[in-house]
Short mmCIF file of C-alpha atoms in Angstrom, two decimals:
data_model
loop_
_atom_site.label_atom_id
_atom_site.label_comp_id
_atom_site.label_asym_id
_atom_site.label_seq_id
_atom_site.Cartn_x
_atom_site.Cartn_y
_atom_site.Cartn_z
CA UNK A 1 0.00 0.00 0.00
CA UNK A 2 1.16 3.43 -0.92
CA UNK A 3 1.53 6.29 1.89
CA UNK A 4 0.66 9.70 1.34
CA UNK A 5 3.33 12.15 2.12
CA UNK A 6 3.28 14.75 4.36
CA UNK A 7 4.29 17.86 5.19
CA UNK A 8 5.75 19.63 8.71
CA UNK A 9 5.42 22.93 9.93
CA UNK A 10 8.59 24.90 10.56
CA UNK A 11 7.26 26.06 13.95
CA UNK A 12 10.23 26.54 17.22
CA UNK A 13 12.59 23.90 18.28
CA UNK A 14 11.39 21.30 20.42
CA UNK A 15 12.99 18.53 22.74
CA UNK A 16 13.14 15.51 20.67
CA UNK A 17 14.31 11.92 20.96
CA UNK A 18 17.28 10.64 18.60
CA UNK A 19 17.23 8.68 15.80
CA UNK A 20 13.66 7.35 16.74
CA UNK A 21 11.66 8.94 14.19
CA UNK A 22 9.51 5.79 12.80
CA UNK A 23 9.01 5.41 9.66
CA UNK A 24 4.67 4.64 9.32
CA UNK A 25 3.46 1.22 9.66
CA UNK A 26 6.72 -0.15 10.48
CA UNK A 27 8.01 -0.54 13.81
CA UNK A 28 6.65 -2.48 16.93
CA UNK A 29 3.79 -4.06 15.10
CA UNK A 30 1.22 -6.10 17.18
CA UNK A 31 -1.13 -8.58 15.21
CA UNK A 32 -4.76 -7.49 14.31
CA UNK A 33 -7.81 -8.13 15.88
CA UNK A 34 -9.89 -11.53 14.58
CA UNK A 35 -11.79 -9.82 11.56
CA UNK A 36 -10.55 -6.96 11.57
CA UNK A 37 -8.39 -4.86 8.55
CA UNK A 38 -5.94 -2.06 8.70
CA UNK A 39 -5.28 0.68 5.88
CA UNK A 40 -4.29 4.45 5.49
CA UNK A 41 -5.93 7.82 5.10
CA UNK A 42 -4.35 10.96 4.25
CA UNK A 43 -5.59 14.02 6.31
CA UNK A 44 -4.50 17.03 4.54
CA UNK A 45 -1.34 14.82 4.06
CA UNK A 46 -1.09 13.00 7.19
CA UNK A 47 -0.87 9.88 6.61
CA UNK A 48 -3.56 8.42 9.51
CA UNK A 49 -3.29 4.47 10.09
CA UNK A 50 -6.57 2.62 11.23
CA UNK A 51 -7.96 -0.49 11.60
CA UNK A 52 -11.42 -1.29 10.46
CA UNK A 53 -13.91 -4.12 12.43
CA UNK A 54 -16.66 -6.11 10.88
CA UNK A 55 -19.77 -4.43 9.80
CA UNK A 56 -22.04 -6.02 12.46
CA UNK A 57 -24.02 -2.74 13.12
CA UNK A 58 -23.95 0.70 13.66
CA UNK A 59 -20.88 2.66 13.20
CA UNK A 60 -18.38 3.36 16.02
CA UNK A 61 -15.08 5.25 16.12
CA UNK A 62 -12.39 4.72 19.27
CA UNK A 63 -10.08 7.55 19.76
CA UNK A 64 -7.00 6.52 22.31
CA UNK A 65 -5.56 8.61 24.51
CA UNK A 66 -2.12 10.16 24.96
CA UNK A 67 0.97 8.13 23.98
CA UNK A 68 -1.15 4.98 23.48
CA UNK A 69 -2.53 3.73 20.09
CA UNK A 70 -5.66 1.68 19.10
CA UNK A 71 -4.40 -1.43 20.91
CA UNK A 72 -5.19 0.09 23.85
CA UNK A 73 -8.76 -0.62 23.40
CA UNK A 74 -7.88 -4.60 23.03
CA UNK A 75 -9.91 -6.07 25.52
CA UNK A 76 -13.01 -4.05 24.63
CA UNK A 77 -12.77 -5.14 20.71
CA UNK A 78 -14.43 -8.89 21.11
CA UNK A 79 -17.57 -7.64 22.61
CA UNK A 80 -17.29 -4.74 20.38
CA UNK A 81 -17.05 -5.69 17.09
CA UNK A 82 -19.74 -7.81 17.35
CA UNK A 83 -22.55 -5.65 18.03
CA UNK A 84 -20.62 -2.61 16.31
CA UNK A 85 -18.94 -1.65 13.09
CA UNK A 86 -15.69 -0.60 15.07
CA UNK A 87 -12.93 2.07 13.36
CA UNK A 88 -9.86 2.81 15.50
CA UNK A 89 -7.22 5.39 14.16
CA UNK A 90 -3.92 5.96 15.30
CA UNK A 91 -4.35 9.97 15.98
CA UNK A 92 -1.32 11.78 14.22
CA UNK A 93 1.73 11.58 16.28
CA UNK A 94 0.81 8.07 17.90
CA UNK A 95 1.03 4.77 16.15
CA UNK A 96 1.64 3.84 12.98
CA UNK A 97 0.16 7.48 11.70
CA UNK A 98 1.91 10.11 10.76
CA UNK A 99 4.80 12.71 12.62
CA UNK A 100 4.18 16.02 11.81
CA UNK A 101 6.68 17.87 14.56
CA UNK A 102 4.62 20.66 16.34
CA UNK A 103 0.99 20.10 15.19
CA UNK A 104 -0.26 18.16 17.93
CA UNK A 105 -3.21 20.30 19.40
CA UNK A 106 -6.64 18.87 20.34
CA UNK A 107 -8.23 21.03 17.04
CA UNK A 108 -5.70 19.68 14.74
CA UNK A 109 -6.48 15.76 16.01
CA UNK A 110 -10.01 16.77 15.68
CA UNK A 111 -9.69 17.91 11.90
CA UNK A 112 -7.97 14.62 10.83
CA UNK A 113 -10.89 12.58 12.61
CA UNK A 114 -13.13 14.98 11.20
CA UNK A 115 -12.31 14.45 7.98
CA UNK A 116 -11.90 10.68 8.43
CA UNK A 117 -15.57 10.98 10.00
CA UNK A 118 -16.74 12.34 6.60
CA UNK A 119 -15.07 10.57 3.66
CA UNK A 120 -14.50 7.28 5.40
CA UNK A 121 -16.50 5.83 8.09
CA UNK A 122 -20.69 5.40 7.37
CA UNK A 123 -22.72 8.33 8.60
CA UNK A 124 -23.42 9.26 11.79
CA UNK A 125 -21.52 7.52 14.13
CA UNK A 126 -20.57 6.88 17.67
CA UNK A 127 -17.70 8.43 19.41
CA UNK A 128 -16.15 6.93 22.42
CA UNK A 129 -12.89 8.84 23.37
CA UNK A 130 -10.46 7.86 26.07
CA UNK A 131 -8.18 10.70 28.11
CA UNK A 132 -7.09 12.53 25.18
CA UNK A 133 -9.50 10.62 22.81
CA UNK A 134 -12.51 11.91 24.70
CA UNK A 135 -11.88 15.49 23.95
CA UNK A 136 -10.85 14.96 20.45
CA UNK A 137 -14.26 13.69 20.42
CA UNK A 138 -16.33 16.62 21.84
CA UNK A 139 -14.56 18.52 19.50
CA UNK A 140 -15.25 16.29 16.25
CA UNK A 141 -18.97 16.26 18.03
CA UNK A 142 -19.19 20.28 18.11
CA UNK A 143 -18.29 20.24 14.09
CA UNK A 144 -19.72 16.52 12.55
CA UNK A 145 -22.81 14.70 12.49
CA UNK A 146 -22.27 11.53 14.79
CA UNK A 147 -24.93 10.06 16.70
CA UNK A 148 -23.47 9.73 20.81
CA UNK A 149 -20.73 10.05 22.47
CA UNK A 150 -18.52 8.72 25.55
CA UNK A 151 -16.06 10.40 27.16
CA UNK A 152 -13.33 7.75 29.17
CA UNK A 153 -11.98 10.45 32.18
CA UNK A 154 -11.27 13.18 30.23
CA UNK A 155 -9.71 16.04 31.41
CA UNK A 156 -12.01 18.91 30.60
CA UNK A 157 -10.16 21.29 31.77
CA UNK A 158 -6.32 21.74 30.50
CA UNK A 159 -5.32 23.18 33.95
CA UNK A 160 -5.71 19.61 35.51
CA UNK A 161 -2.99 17.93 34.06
CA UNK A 162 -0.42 20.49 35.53
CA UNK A 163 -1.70 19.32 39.11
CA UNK A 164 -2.03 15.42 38.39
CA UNK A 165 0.08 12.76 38.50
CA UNK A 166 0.17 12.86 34.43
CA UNK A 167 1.84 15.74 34.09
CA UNK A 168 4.68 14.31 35.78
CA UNK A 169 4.72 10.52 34.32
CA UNK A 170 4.23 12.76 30.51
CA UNK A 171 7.47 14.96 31.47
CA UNK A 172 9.33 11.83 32.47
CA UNK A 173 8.41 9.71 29.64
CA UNK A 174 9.49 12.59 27.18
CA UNK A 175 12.66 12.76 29.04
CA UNK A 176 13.21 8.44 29.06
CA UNK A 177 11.95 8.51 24.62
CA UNK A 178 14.54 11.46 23.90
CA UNK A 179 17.30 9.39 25.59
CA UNK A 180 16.38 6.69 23.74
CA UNK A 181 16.45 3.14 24.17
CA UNK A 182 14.89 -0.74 23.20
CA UNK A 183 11.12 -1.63 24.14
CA UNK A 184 12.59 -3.95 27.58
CA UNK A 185 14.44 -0.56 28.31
CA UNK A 186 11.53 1.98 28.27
CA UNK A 187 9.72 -0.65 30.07
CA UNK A 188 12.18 -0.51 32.63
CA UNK A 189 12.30 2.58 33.25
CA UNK A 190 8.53 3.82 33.48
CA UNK A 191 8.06 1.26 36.13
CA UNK A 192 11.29 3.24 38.10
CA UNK A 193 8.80 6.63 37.36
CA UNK A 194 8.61 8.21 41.01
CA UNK A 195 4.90 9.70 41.48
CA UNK A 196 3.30 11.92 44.02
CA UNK A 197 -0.04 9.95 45.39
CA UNK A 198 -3.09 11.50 46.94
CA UNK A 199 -2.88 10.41 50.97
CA UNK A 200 0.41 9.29 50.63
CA UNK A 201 3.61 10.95 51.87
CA UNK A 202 6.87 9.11 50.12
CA UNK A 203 6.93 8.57 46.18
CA UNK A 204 5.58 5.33 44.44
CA UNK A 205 7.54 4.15 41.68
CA UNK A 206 4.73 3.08 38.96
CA UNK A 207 5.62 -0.57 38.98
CA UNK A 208 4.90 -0.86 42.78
CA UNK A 209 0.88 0.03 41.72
CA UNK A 210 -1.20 -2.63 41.04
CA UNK A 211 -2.45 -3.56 37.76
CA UNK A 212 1.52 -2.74 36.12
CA UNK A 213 2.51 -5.89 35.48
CA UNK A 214 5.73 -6.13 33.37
CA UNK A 215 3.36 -7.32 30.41
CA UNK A 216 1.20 -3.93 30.67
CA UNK A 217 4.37 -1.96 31.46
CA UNK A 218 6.05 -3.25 28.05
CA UNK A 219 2.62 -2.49 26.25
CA UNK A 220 3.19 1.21 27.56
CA UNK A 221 6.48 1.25 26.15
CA UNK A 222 5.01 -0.02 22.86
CA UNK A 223 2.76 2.77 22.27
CA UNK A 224 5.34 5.48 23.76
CA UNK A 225 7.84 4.43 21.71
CA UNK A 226 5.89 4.99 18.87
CA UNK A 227 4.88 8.57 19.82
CA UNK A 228 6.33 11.58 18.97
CA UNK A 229 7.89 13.10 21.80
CA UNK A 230 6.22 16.72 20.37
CA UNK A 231 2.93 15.17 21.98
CA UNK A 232 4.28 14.85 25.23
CA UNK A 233 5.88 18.40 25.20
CA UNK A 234 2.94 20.08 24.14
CA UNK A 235 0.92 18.35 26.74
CA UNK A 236 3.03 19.45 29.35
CA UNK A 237 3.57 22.90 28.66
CA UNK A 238 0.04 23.36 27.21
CA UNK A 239 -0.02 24.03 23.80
CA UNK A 240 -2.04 21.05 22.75
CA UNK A 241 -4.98 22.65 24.28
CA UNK A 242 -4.61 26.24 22.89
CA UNK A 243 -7.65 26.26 21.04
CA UNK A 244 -9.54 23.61 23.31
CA UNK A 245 -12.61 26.04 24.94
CA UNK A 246 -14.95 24.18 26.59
CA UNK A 247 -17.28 26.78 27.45
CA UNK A 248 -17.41 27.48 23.65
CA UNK A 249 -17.16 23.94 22.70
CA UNK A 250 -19.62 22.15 24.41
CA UNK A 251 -22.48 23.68 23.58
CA UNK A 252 -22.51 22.94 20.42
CA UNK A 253 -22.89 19.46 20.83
CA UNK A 254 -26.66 18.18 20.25
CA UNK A 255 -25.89 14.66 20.64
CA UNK A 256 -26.40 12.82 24.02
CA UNK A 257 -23.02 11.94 25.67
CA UNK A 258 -21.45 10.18 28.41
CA UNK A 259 -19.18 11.29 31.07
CA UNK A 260 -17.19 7.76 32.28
CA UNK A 261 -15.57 8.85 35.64
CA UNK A 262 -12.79 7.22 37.41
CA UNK A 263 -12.32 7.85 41.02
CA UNK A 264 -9.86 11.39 41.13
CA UNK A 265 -8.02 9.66 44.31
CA UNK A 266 -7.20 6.59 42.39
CA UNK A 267 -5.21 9.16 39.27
CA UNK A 268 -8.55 9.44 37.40
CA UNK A 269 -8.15 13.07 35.72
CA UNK A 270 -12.11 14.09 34.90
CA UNK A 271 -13.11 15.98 38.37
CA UNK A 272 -16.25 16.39 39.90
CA UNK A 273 -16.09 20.20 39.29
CA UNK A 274 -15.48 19.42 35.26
CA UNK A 275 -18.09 16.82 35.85
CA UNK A 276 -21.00 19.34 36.74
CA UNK A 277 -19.60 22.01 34.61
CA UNK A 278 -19.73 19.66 31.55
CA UNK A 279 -23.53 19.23 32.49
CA UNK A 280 -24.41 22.49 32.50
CA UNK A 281 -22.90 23.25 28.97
CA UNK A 282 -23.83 19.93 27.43
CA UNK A 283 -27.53 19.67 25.80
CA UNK A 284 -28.29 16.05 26.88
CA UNK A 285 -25.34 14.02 29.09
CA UNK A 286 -25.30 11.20 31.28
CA UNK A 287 -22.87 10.54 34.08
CA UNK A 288 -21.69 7.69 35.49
CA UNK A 289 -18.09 6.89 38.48
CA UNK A 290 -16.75 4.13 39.22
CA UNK A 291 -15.34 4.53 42.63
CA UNK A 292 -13.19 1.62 42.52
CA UNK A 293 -11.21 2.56 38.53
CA UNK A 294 -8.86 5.25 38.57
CA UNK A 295 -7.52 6.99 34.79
CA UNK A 296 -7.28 3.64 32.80
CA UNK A 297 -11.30 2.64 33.37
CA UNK A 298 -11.78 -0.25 30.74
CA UNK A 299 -7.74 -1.30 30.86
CA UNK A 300 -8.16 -1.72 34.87
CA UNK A 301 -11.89 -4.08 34.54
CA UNK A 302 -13.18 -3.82 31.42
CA UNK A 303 -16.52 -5.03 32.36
CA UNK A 304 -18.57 -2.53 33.96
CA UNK A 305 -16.73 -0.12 30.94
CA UNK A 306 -18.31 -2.69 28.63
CA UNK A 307 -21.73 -2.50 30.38
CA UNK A 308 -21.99 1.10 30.54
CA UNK A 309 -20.55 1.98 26.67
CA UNK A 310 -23.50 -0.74 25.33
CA UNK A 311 -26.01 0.17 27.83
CA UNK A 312 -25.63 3.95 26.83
CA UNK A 313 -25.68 3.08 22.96
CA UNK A 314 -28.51 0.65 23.20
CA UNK A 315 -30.41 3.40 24.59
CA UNK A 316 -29.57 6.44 22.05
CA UNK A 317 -28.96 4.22 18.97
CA UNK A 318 -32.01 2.92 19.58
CA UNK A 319 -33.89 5.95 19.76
CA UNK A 320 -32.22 7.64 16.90
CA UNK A 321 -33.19 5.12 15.00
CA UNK A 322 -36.80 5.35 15.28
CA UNK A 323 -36.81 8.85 15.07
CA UNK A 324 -35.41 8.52 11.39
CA UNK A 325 -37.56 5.36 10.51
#
């Protein structure tokens, strides 16, 4: 299959890792999905990889979140794909999609999708967005026709990463890519990442919390080391979200969505202030926590994720679809 080129923006110098610029769809490959296909789309250029599911009903698009790539939805895809026609791209940046050094803002993830949303998946179709994901879908929401979405713990407001854990783990895993390194060795090392917990006094190194097994810690490495490190920086110091007004943003969604909480003293990022400020600027939104998931929701138990995302579309799906009969 032929790639589309693409073009990058001369925009200021950034931190970046060496020699680690991957060429698409080459490096750190995991196998597909049973019955599912990958291919390409250029956006404006961008060469966007995604992987398309069986067409066992409606249409639904997952967005991933920062530093991760469609795999991250793995243990979601069997239940899925067969109620679903399921589309996951690899946002610009992450993946096997294109690097385009310094255009990695939440509007310019959102115009790919958009246009991906438009000239390839079927009309009007389900969003469900995780971290990063989930705001790259309110924005694609505010601008396309799609039917629902979910957010997965999104942080609604940019000035909550500088005060969560994230920030931290996204400034040290920028720091461990740019050095460099082989997937055992980034593996390695974001288990030694020293965080700040809520209640607790000392730092926690990342592999000491449940749930990182060396298997999920080498999956994180996967992803990361397929992510350029401009996403991390502009995360950190902000940039990403320049044009990323909620207050503006939100109320131009008509769909019905859903806010999936984790618990904000297990890591989760979407607050309970964001949480009722997102209701009072959405049209029609539904909210459920889980008290017992922090950030990673469906990664941590995927099951009450699962019932929730099918429970929600059952519902609105449903009703869309007599409205239009």
């Amino acid at each position: 299959m032929e790639i589309p080129s693409q073009t990058a923006p001369s925009e200021g110098h950034i931190l970046r890792r060496p020699a680690l610029q991957t060429q698409v769809g080459t490096a750190l490959v995991v196998p597909l999905p049973p019955g599912f296909k990958e291919s390409f789309f250029s956006a404006g250029g961008v060469p966007i990889h995604y992987l398309e599911g069986p067409c066992n009903g409606p249409p639904l698009l997952l967005l991933h979140g920062t530093a991760r790539d469609w795999n991250s939805f793995s243990v979601l895809l069997p239940q899925l794909s067969l109620r679903f026609h399921v589309f996951l791209p690899d946002l610009r940046g992450h993946g096997a999609s294109g690097h385009v050094p310094c255009a990695y803002r939440v509007s310019q993830f959102a115009d790919d999708i958009c246009e991906f949303v438009r000239r390839v998946v079927p009309p009007d179709p389900a969003l469900f967005g995780h971290s990063l994901g989930g705001i790259v879908a309110l924005s694609i929401a505010a601008r396309c026709g799609v039917s629902a979405v979910i957010v997965g713990d999104s942080m609604i407001s940019p000035k909550n990463l500088t005060s969560s854990i994230y920030h931290t783990i996204f400034v040290q895993l920028r720091d461990l890519l740019v050095q460099g390194g082989s997937q055992e060795h980034i593996a390695h090392g974001i288990g030694k990442f020293q965080l700040q917990l809520p209640g607790i006094d000392e730092l926690v190194a990342i592999a000491e919390l449940p749930g990182n097994t060396p298997s999920v810690l080498l999956e994180w490495a996967r992803s990361a080391l397929q992510t350029d490190t401009d996403v991390l920086t502009m995360a950190v110091e902000g940039s990403a979200y320049d044009q990323w007004r909620p207050e503006s943003i939100l109320p131009q969604i008509s769909c019905p969505v859903l806010l999936l909480q984790g618990n904000p003293e297990l890591d989760a990022l979407l607050t309970d202030f964001d949480v009722e400020a997102a209701k009072r600027l959405l049209a029609c939104v539904e909210h459920i926590k889980f008290p017992l998931l922090g950030h990673a929701l469906f990664m941590q138990r995927p099951d009450p994720v699962l019932t929730a995302i099918t429970g929600f579309l059952d519902r609105h799906l449903c009703k869309s679809s007599a409205a239009t009969d």
